[in-house]
Short mmCIF file of C-alpha atoms in Angstrom, two decimals:
data_model
loop_
_atom_site.label_atom_id
_atom_site.label_comp_id
_atom_site.label_asym_id
_atom_site.label_seq_id
_atom_site.Cartn_x
_atom_site.Cartn_y
_atom_site.Cartn_z
CA MET A 11 -18.52 -82.97 -103.48
CA THR A 12 -15.65 -84.31 -101.28
CA ASP A 13 -13.43 -87.38 -101.35
CA ARG A 14 -12.96 -89.80 -98.46
CA HIS A 15 -10.28 -87.52 -96.96
CA GLY A 16 -12.65 -84.55 -96.90
CA LYS A 17 -10.99 -82.73 -99.81
CA LYS A 18 -13.24 -80.83 -102.21
CA ILE A 19 -13.42 -82.18 -105.73
CA ILE A 20 -14.09 -79.95 -108.70
CA ARG A 21 -15.54 -81.88 -111.62
CA THR A 22 -15.68 -80.30 -115.09
CA ILE A 23 -18.07 -81.41 -117.77
CA THR A 24 -16.64 -81.62 -121.25
CA TRP A 25 -18.99 -81.64 -124.29
CA ARG A 26 -17.69 -84.16 -126.77
CA PRO A 27 -18.68 -84.48 -130.45
CA TYR A 28 -20.48 -87.78 -129.97
CA ALA A 29 -22.63 -86.10 -127.28
CA ILE A 30 -23.56 -83.29 -129.68
CA GLN A 31 -24.37 -85.81 -132.36
CA LYS A 32 -26.62 -87.64 -129.91
CA LEU A 33 -28.51 -84.50 -129.16
CA ILE A 34 -28.95 -83.84 -132.89
CA LEU A 35 -30.18 -87.36 -133.47
CA LEU A 36 -32.70 -87.06 -130.57
CA GLU A 37 -33.98 -83.85 -132.16
CA HIS A 38 -34.34 -85.51 -135.63
CA ASP A 39 -36.10 -88.48 -134.16
CA SER A 40 -39.16 -86.36 -133.72
CA ARG A 41 -39.24 -85.65 -137.48
CA ARG A 42 -40.65 -88.25 -139.92
CA ARG A 43 -38.82 -89.43 -143.07
CA ILE A 44 -40.88 -90.41 -146.05
CA PRO A 45 -39.98 -91.95 -149.49
CA CYS A 46 -39.28 -89.34 -152.16
CA PRO A 47 -42.33 -89.26 -154.51
CA LEU A 48 -39.93 -88.85 -157.48
CA ASP A 49 -37.73 -91.73 -156.58
CA PRO A 50 -38.71 -94.03 -153.63
CA LYS A 51 -35.14 -95.38 -153.45
CA HIS A 52 -34.27 -92.49 -151.15
CA THR A 53 -36.11 -90.75 -148.33
CA VAL A 54 -36.52 -87.16 -147.16
CA TYR A 55 -37.78 -85.41 -144.05
CA GLU A 56 -41.44 -84.72 -144.47
CA ASP A 57 -41.20 -81.07 -143.45
CA GLN A 58 -38.42 -80.54 -146.11
CA LEU A 59 -40.26 -82.16 -148.99
CA PRO A 60 -41.21 -78.99 -150.98
CA LYS A 61 -37.58 -77.82 -150.86
CA HIS A 62 -36.29 -81.29 -151.83
CA LEU A 63 -38.49 -81.60 -154.82
CA LYS A 64 -37.01 -78.49 -156.33
CA LYS A 65 -33.45 -79.94 -156.26
CA CYS A 66 -33.99 -83.69 -156.40
CA ASN A 67 -31.79 -85.31 -159.08
CA SER A 68 -34.84 -87.44 -160.08
CA ARG A 69 -37.01 -84.44 -160.99
CA GLU A 70 -38.13 -84.03 -164.52
CA LYS A 71 -35.69 -81.74 -166.30
CA PRO A 72 -36.52 -79.59 -169.37
CA LYS A 73 -36.14 -81.63 -172.55
CA PRO A 74 -33.27 -80.51 -174.83
CA VAL A 75 -34.05 -79.22 -178.25
CA PHE A 76 -32.83 -82.47 -179.87
CA TYR A 77 -35.30 -84.64 -177.93
CA VAL A 78 -38.12 -86.03 -180.04
CA GLN A 79 -40.21 -88.66 -178.33
CA ASP A 80 -39.65 -92.12 -179.88
CA VAL A 81 -38.14 -90.64 -183.02
CA ASN A 82 -36.00 -93.78 -183.53
CA ALA A 83 -38.29 -96.30 -181.97
CA GLY A 84 -39.61 -97.95 -185.05
CA CYS A 85 -42.87 -99.87 -184.59
CA LEU A 86 -44.80 -98.54 -181.60
CA ILE A 87 -47.71 -101.00 -181.74
CA THR A 88 -47.13 -103.95 -179.41
CA GLU A 89 -47.89 -107.40 -180.78
CA THR A 90 -50.14 -109.83 -178.93
CA PRO A 91 -48.40 -111.60 -176.03
CA ASP A 92 -49.20 -114.97 -177.62
CA ASN A 93 -45.98 -114.62 -179.62
CA GLN A 94 -43.82 -114.67 -176.47
CA ILE A 95 -43.00 -118.40 -176.18
CA SER A 96 -40.13 -119.50 -173.93
CA LEU A 97 -37.55 -121.98 -175.19
CA SER A 98 -38.19 -124.25 -172.23
CA SER A 99 -41.82 -124.70 -173.33
CA LEU A 100 -40.84 -126.12 -176.71
CA SER A 101 -41.04 -129.87 -177.25
CA LYS A 102 -38.22 -131.79 -178.87
CA ASP A 103 -40.02 -131.84 -182.24
CA GLU A 104 -40.70 -128.11 -182.06
CA LEU A 105 -37.09 -127.32 -181.13
CA GLN A 106 -35.82 -129.54 -183.96
CA GLU A 107 -38.12 -127.82 -186.47
CA LEU A 108 -36.94 -124.42 -185.25
CA THR A 109 -33.25 -125.29 -185.60
CA GLU A 110 -33.79 -126.75 -189.09
CA LYS A 111 -35.51 -123.55 -190.18
CA LEU A 112 -32.59 -121.52 -188.71
CA LYS A 113 -30.05 -123.60 -190.67
CA GLN A 114 -32.12 -123.26 -193.86
CA VAL A 115 -32.47 -119.43 -193.74
CA THR A 116 -28.76 -118.93 -192.85
CA SER A 117 -27.38 -121.40 -195.39
CA GLY A 118 -26.76 -118.62 -197.97
CA LEU A 119 -25.26 -116.07 -195.51
CA ASP A 120 -21.50 -115.58 -195.48
CA PRO A 121 -19.91 -115.53 -191.97
CA PRO A 122 -18.12 -112.36 -190.94
CA ALA A 123 -14.68 -111.89 -192.53
CA ALA A 124 -12.14 -113.60 -190.32
CA ASP A 125 -8.92 -111.84 -191.27
CA LYS A 126 -9.88 -108.36 -190.10
CA LYS A 127 -8.04 -108.08 -186.75
CA LEU A 128 -6.29 -104.75 -187.19
CA CYS A 129 -4.30 -102.29 -185.16
CA HIS A 130 -3.49 -98.56 -185.27
CA TRP A 131 -0.37 -96.65 -184.54
CA SER A 132 -2.04 -94.33 -182.08
CA LEU A 133 -2.38 -97.16 -179.52
CA LEU A 134 0.96 -98.89 -179.97
CA GLU A 135 2.52 -97.13 -176.94
CA ALA A 136 -0.45 -97.87 -174.73
CA LEU A 137 -0.60 -101.49 -175.90
CA ASN A 138 3.07 -102.07 -174.96
CA ASP A 139 2.71 -100.47 -171.51
CA PRO A 140 3.87 -103.12 -168.99
CA ALA A 141 1.54 -101.57 -166.33
CA ASN A 142 -1.49 -102.79 -168.22
CA GLY A 143 -3.63 -105.48 -166.66
CA ASP A 144 -5.60 -108.06 -168.52
CA THR A 145 -8.67 -105.89 -168.63
CA ALA A 146 -6.86 -102.81 -169.97
CA SER A 147 -5.05 -104.87 -172.61
CA LYS A 148 -8.27 -106.43 -173.90
CA HIS A 149 -10.02 -103.09 -174.22
CA LEU A 150 -7.03 -101.51 -175.92
CA LYS A 151 -6.79 -104.32 -178.45
CA GLN A 152 -10.47 -103.87 -179.34
CA GLN A 153 -10.14 -100.10 -179.65
CA ALA A 154 -7.03 -100.45 -181.72
CA SER A 155 -8.79 -102.75 -184.14
CA ILE A 156 -11.83 -100.42 -184.41
CA LEU A 157 -9.50 -97.50 -185.23
CA GLY A 158 -7.71 -99.71 -187.76
CA HIS A 159 -11.00 -100.31 -189.55
CA LEU A 160 -11.92 -96.65 -189.45
CA ASP A 161 -8.54 -95.90 -191.02
CA ASN A 162 -8.91 -98.53 -193.70
CA LEU A 163 -12.31 -97.05 -194.67
CA GLY A 164 -10.80 -93.58 -194.89
CA LEU A 165 -12.84 -92.21 -191.99
CA LEU A 166 -10.00 -90.76 -189.93
CA SER A 167 -9.21 -87.87 -192.23
CA GLY A 168 -11.01 -84.68 -193.13
CA SER A 169 -13.52 -82.53 -191.34
CA CYS A 170 -16.22 -84.57 -189.61
CA CYS A 171 -18.12 -85.18 -186.36
CA PHE A 172 -17.77 -88.56 -184.63
CA VAL A 173 -20.96 -89.59 -182.83
CA GLU A 174 -20.16 -92.26 -180.24
CA PHE A 175 -23.31 -94.10 -179.17
CA GLY A 176 -23.33 -95.70 -175.80
CA ALA A 177 -20.16 -93.68 -175.07
CA GLY A 178 -19.73 -94.51 -171.32
CA ARG A 179 -16.48 -92.83 -170.24
CA GLY A 180 -15.69 -91.90 -173.84
CA LYS A 181 -12.52 -93.97 -174.24
CA LEU A 182 -13.19 -94.82 -177.90
CA SER A 183 -13.62 -91.16 -178.83
CA HIS A 184 -10.45 -90.41 -176.83
CA TRP A 185 -8.35 -92.69 -179.07
CA VAL A 186 -10.04 -91.44 -182.22
CA ASP A 187 -9.11 -87.92 -181.11
CA ILE A 188 -5.44 -88.96 -180.74
CA ALA A 189 -5.58 -90.70 -184.15
CA THR A 190 -6.95 -87.63 -185.91
CA GLN A 191 -4.35 -85.20 -184.42
CA GLY A 192 -3.33 -82.81 -187.22
CA SER A 193 -6.68 -82.93 -188.92
CA GLU A 194 -8.74 -79.80 -188.74
CA ASN A 195 -12.36 -79.34 -187.70
CA ILE A 196 -12.84 -82.69 -185.82
CA ASN A 197 -15.76 -82.71 -183.40
CA PHE A 198 -17.18 -85.36 -181.12
CA LEU A 199 -20.69 -86.02 -179.81
CA LEU A 200 -20.81 -88.57 -177.00
CA VAL A 201 -24.29 -90.01 -176.51
CA GLU A 202 -25.00 -91.73 -173.26
CA ARG A 203 -28.35 -91.96 -171.38
CA ALA A 204 -26.83 -92.52 -167.97
CA THR A 205 -24.66 -90.26 -165.86
CA THR A 206 -21.05 -91.42 -166.04
CA ARG A 207 -18.14 -91.08 -163.60
CA PHE A 208 -14.47 -90.74 -164.56
CA LYS A 209 -15.20 -89.35 -168.02
CA VAL A 210 -12.14 -88.81 -170.22
CA ASP A 211 -13.72 -86.33 -172.67
CA GLY A 212 -13.13 -83.47 -170.24
CA LYS A 213 -9.37 -83.93 -170.58
CA GLN A 214 -9.34 -83.31 -174.34
CA ARG A 215 -7.98 -79.99 -175.58
CA SER A 216 -7.40 -80.25 -179.31
CA SER A 217 -10.94 -81.20 -180.41
CA VAL A 218 -14.45 -80.12 -179.50
CA PHE A 219 -16.23 -82.67 -177.26
CA GLU A 220 -19.93 -82.43 -176.48
CA ARG A 221 -21.80 -84.96 -174.31
CA LEU A 222 -25.53 -85.60 -174.93
CA GLN A 223 -27.27 -87.27 -171.99
CA ILE A 224 -30.22 -88.78 -173.76
CA ASP A 225 -31.64 -92.18 -174.72
CA ILE A 226 -30.83 -92.91 -178.43
CA GLN A 227 -34.48 -93.74 -178.92
CA HIS A 228 -35.34 -90.02 -178.59
CA LEU A 229 -32.28 -88.41 -180.24
CA CYS A 230 -32.92 -86.42 -183.41
CA LEU A 231 -29.47 -85.53 -184.77
CA GLY A 232 -31.12 -82.95 -187.07
CA ARG A 233 -31.88 -80.83 -183.95
CA VAL A 234 -28.40 -80.82 -182.40
CA PRO A 235 -27.41 -77.16 -182.54
CA SER A 236 -23.67 -77.82 -183.08
CA LEU A 237 -24.34 -80.08 -186.01
CA ASN A 238 -26.67 -77.61 -187.60
CA GLU A 239 -24.21 -74.81 -187.15
CA LYS A 240 -21.09 -76.54 -188.46
CA GLN A 241 -22.71 -78.77 -191.11
CA LEU A 242 -20.13 -81.56 -190.61
CA PRO A 243 -20.62 -85.07 -191.99
CA VAL A 244 -21.21 -87.62 -189.30
CA ILE A 245 -19.29 -90.80 -188.52
CA GLY A 246 -21.24 -93.20 -186.23
CA ILE A 247 -19.05 -95.30 -183.88
CA GLY A 248 -19.69 -97.53 -180.86
CA LYS A 249 -17.97 -100.27 -178.83
CA HIS A 250 -20.28 -103.08 -177.60
CA LEU A 251 -23.49 -101.13 -178.21
CA CYS A 252 -25.85 -103.46 -176.37
CA GLY A 253 -28.78 -105.14 -178.12
CA ALA A 254 -31.45 -102.78 -179.28
CA GLY A 255 -29.05 -99.85 -178.85
CA THR A 256 -27.50 -100.76 -182.18
CA ASP A 257 -30.78 -100.67 -184.01
CA LEU A 258 -31.73 -97.36 -182.38
CA ALA A 259 -28.37 -95.90 -183.38
CA LEU A 260 -28.79 -97.13 -186.99
CA ARG A 261 -32.23 -95.54 -187.17
CA CYS A 262 -30.96 -92.32 -185.71
CA LEU A 263 -28.14 -92.13 -188.25
CA MET A 264 -30.15 -93.17 -191.31
CA GLN A 265 -33.13 -90.89 -190.55
CA SER A 266 -30.71 -87.99 -190.32
CA ASN A 267 -29.11 -89.10 -193.59
CA SER A 268 -32.48 -89.34 -195.32
CA LEU A 269 -33.35 -85.82 -194.16
CA ALA A 270 -30.02 -84.50 -195.40
CA ASN A 271 -30.37 -86.05 -198.85
CA GLY A 272 -34.11 -85.38 -199.17
CA GLU A 273 -34.73 -89.14 -199.46
CA PRO A 274 -37.73 -90.89 -197.93
CA PHE A 275 -37.08 -93.21 -195.01
CA PRO A 276 -37.22 -96.82 -196.22
CA LYS A 277 -40.67 -98.46 -196.37
CA LYS A 278 -41.73 -100.02 -193.12
CA PRO A 279 -43.41 -103.44 -192.86
CA ARG A 280 -47.17 -103.53 -192.71
CA THR A 281 -46.91 -104.34 -189.02
CA ASP A 282 -45.23 -101.04 -188.43
CA THR A 283 -48.02 -98.48 -188.05
CA PHE A 284 -45.75 -95.63 -187.00
CA GLU A 285 -46.32 -92.88 -189.62
CA GLN A 286 -43.35 -92.55 -191.96
CA GLY A 287 -43.71 -88.81 -192.34
CA THR A 288 -43.73 -88.02 -188.57
CA VAL A 289 -39.90 -87.96 -188.17
CA LYS A 290 -39.28 -85.70 -191.15
CA ASN A 291 -42.04 -83.29 -190.16
CA GLU A 292 -40.82 -83.09 -186.50
CA CYS A 293 -37.24 -82.38 -187.47
CA ASP A 294 -38.09 -79.98 -190.30
CA LYS A 295 -40.10 -77.80 -187.94
CA ALA A 296 -37.04 -77.19 -185.83
CA ASN A 297 -34.30 -77.27 -188.44
CA PRO A 298 -35.57 -76.54 -191.97
CA ALA A 299 -31.96 -76.05 -193.26
CA TYR A 300 -30.69 -79.43 -191.92
CA SER A 301 -28.01 -80.80 -194.26
CA THR A 302 -25.78 -83.23 -192.26
CA CYS A 303 -25.09 -86.57 -193.86
CA VAL A 304 -23.60 -89.88 -192.53
CA GLY A 305 -20.14 -90.61 -193.96
CA GLY A 306 -19.56 -93.96 -192.33
CA ILE A 307 -20.33 -96.35 -189.52
CA ALA A 308 -18.25 -98.65 -187.32
CA ILE A 309 -20.10 -100.31 -184.41
CA ALA A 310 -18.95 -103.33 -182.39
CA LEU A 311 -22.02 -105.42 -181.87
CA CYS A 312 -23.06 -106.98 -178.60
CA CYS A 313 -25.82 -108.77 -176.63
CA HIS A 314 -28.18 -109.90 -179.42
CA HIS A 315 -30.43 -111.45 -176.68
CA ARG A 316 -31.30 -107.87 -175.76
CA CYS A 317 -32.65 -106.95 -179.19
CA ASP A 318 -36.26 -105.95 -179.60
CA TRP A 319 -38.53 -106.66 -182.55
CA HIS A 320 -40.13 -103.23 -182.40
CA HIS A 321 -36.81 -101.45 -182.60
CA TYR A 322 -35.06 -103.97 -184.92
CA VAL A 323 -34.14 -102.48 -188.27
CA GLY A 324 -34.16 -105.84 -190.08
CA ARG A 325 -37.83 -106.72 -189.79
CA GLU A 326 -38.24 -106.50 -193.58
CA PHE A 327 -35.30 -108.87 -194.05
CA PHE A 328 -36.83 -111.35 -191.59
CA GLN A 329 -40.21 -111.21 -193.32
CA SER A 330 -38.62 -111.74 -196.72
CA LEU A 331 -37.33 -115.04 -195.30
CA GLY A 332 -40.79 -116.02 -194.12
CA LEU A 333 -39.99 -115.26 -190.48
CA ASP A 334 -42.04 -113.16 -188.09
CA GLN A 335 -41.86 -111.84 -184.52
CA ARG A 336 -42.31 -115.31 -183.00
CA GLU A 337 -39.19 -116.66 -184.70
CA PHE A 338 -37.28 -113.48 -183.97
CA SER A 339 -38.08 -113.74 -180.29
CA LEU A 340 -36.88 -117.33 -180.15
CA PHE A 341 -33.75 -116.72 -182.20
CA GLN A 342 -32.95 -113.68 -180.11
CA ARG A 343 -32.90 -115.81 -176.97
CA MET A 344 -31.02 -118.61 -178.62
CA SER A 345 -28.27 -116.13 -179.64
CA SER A 346 -26.91 -116.18 -176.07
CA TRP A 347 -25.89 -119.83 -176.64
CA ALA A 348 -23.04 -118.62 -178.81
CA THR A 349 -21.13 -117.37 -175.76
CA CYS A 350 -22.64 -118.80 -172.57
CA GLY A 351 -20.96 -122.20 -173.16
CA MET A 352 -17.56 -120.48 -173.50
CA ARG A 353 -17.89 -118.25 -170.48
CA LEU A 354 -15.01 -118.19 -167.99
CA PRO A 355 -15.69 -118.56 -164.19
CA ALA A 356 -17.71 -115.71 -162.77
CA LYS A 357 -14.68 -114.14 -161.10
CA ALA A 358 -12.94 -113.86 -164.49
CA ILE A 359 -16.04 -112.52 -166.20
CA GLN A 360 -15.97 -109.42 -164.02
CA SER A 361 -12.74 -108.30 -165.64
CA ASP A 362 -13.89 -108.68 -169.24
CA GLU A 363 -16.22 -106.61 -171.46
CA GLN A 364 -19.11 -107.24 -169.05
CA MET A 365 -17.63 -104.60 -166.82
CA GLU A 366 -18.93 -102.08 -169.36
CA SER A 367 -22.51 -102.70 -168.29
CA GLU A 368 -24.20 -104.81 -165.65
CA GLU A 369 -26.88 -105.55 -168.23
CA HIS A 370 -24.48 -107.92 -169.99
CA ASP A 371 -24.75 -110.32 -166.98
CA ALA A 372 -28.41 -111.06 -167.91
CA GLU A 373 -27.03 -113.10 -170.79
CA GLN A 374 -26.54 -115.98 -168.38
CA GLN A 375 -30.25 -116.18 -167.72
CA ASN A 376 -30.88 -117.54 -171.19
CA CYS A 377 -28.09 -120.10 -171.19
CA HIS A 378 -29.33 -122.84 -168.90
CA SER A 379 -32.57 -124.60 -169.64
CA GLU A 380 -32.95 -128.22 -168.60
CA THR A 381 -35.39 -128.86 -171.45
CA VAL A 382 -32.94 -127.55 -174.05
CA GLU A 383 -29.89 -129.28 -172.51
CA ARG A 384 -31.60 -132.67 -172.88
CA PHE A 385 -31.83 -132.27 -176.62
CA LEU A 386 -28.70 -130.33 -177.60
CA THR A 387 -25.10 -130.60 -176.67
CA VAL A 388 -23.01 -127.54 -175.64
CA LYS A 389 -21.27 -127.44 -179.04
CA GLU A 390 -24.60 -127.71 -180.91
CA ARG A 391 -25.96 -124.79 -178.81
CA GLU A 392 -22.87 -122.66 -179.49
CA SER A 393 -23.11 -123.29 -183.21
CA LEU A 394 -26.86 -122.47 -183.26
CA GLY A 395 -26.27 -119.33 -181.20
CA ARG A 396 -23.69 -118.09 -183.71
CA LEU A 397 -26.16 -118.64 -186.55
CA CYS A 398 -28.80 -116.60 -184.62
CA LYS A 399 -26.35 -113.72 -184.19
CA LEU A 400 -25.45 -113.91 -187.90
CA LEU A 401 -29.09 -113.85 -188.93
CA ILE A 402 -29.88 -110.83 -186.75
CA ASP A 403 -26.79 -108.95 -187.94
CA TYR A 404 -27.55 -109.62 -191.62
CA GLY A 405 -30.93 -107.93 -191.06
CA ARG A 406 -28.88 -104.83 -190.12
CA VAL A 407 -26.59 -105.19 -193.16
CA ASP A 408 -29.68 -105.50 -195.44
CA PHE A 409 -31.15 -102.32 -193.85
CA LEU A 410 -27.97 -100.33 -194.53
CA GLN A 411 -27.72 -101.65 -198.06
CA ARG A 412 -31.29 -100.50 -198.74
CA MET A 413 -30.23 -97.10 -197.54
CA GLY A 414 -27.48 -96.92 -200.13
CA TYR A 415 -24.46 -98.09 -198.11
CA ILE A 416 -21.83 -100.79 -198.53
CA ALA A 417 -22.13 -102.70 -195.27
CA ALA A 418 -20.02 -105.63 -193.99
CA LEU A 419 -19.52 -107.81 -190.91
CA GLN A 420 -16.07 -108.79 -189.71
CA TYR A 421 -14.36 -110.46 -186.75
CA TYR A 422 -12.33 -107.50 -185.49
CA THR A 423 -10.67 -109.28 -182.58
CA GLU A 424 -10.01 -112.74 -181.14
CA PRO A 425 -12.56 -114.61 -178.97
CA GLU A 426 -9.93 -114.69 -176.23
CA VAL A 427 -10.10 -110.86 -176.19
CA SER A 428 -13.84 -110.54 -176.43
CA LEU A 429 -16.55 -113.17 -177.11
CA GLU A 430 -18.57 -110.37 -178.72
CA ASN A 431 -16.08 -109.91 -181.56
CA VAL A 432 -18.11 -108.83 -184.62
CA LEU A 433 -17.84 -105.34 -186.09
CA LEU A 434 -20.47 -103.78 -188.36
CA THR A 435 -19.05 -101.26 -190.84
CA ALA A 436 -20.68 -99.21 -193.52
CA ILE A 437 -19.75 -96.47 -196.03
CA PRO A 438 -21.81 -94.66 -198.67
CA ARG A 439 -22.10 -96.58 -201.93
#
């Protein structure tokens, strides 16, 4: 090739990265991608499917030894769908009758103790850190109060294993670990069904931390090898354990406690056809020498609108008041009225406790019904919502009392810190 003056031009061809990438893409275009049969949310090349199935994160993994199907599920028989009535379908007379019944059954129940907003020395430095934002300060205040209650109950001293349900990153256990420095033989079990990023339990050095990735519904504490080996008493803790998670955790703890003491699990209502001996037989087969007992409980309650009648531990309490699954379902949905009228703008909500789980956002779905808003003011709905929460929580208190525990409800922090500000505590009688 020559230019206009007749001089020869030498042109060099340079291979650039984008050209190579283009060739690779052209080659891949001839291969077909298909949805992964284990999880259609992602795709895989069809010719690589056998290899992918062996390493896919969604593949079924071997069940751990402490997995027992539905061991804490409670009633496994589903009621007829006729009981599922929406609030918006109720007439004014039906809604008024329902609210009158709610006021009647809660008239003898004491509200949570109001003067129980505590603190603990282990968090003083962190609380006074000027670098804290609003979100960090709110979480620290809640954790400090929970630790204060654990200390008041005498649960921060002596050898024990703290089981944190719904552990998330494990921040609550982190502060309990700091608060128990100097105590010997302190262990932690962090129970969380989802994989979690930025976990803090890996940074601990003084105590033994063990993470169990399992749904509480299937966790049999009597089969956890470390508990069997060390025979430590268990302290159940949790911060904003959402809805039915609290009931599953209480069943998990109390069933282990019954096995340890050789006591039968409390009688189940006639509607509960799950065989009472199943749990004991399943756990005894694997751990005949099981002897761990529950020394205390401190769980910050949350999201009553996510409770489930089949998992709920207070069914016997409800039935003693003449209530059944229909009323529970309605009261459960009405419980969201306690907080939805006090919510801050959506932007502010993102920095509060709802950051702990996207499931909390579903609470807004129950708050706005044109039918209900025509009959009840915002203040009336908030008051009724608090009564619904109180009624559901007293079912849990009654359950623990029947199991031989002194149980109590208390406001452990201010509403400005968290709208879900009730703590359930229990110690052996």
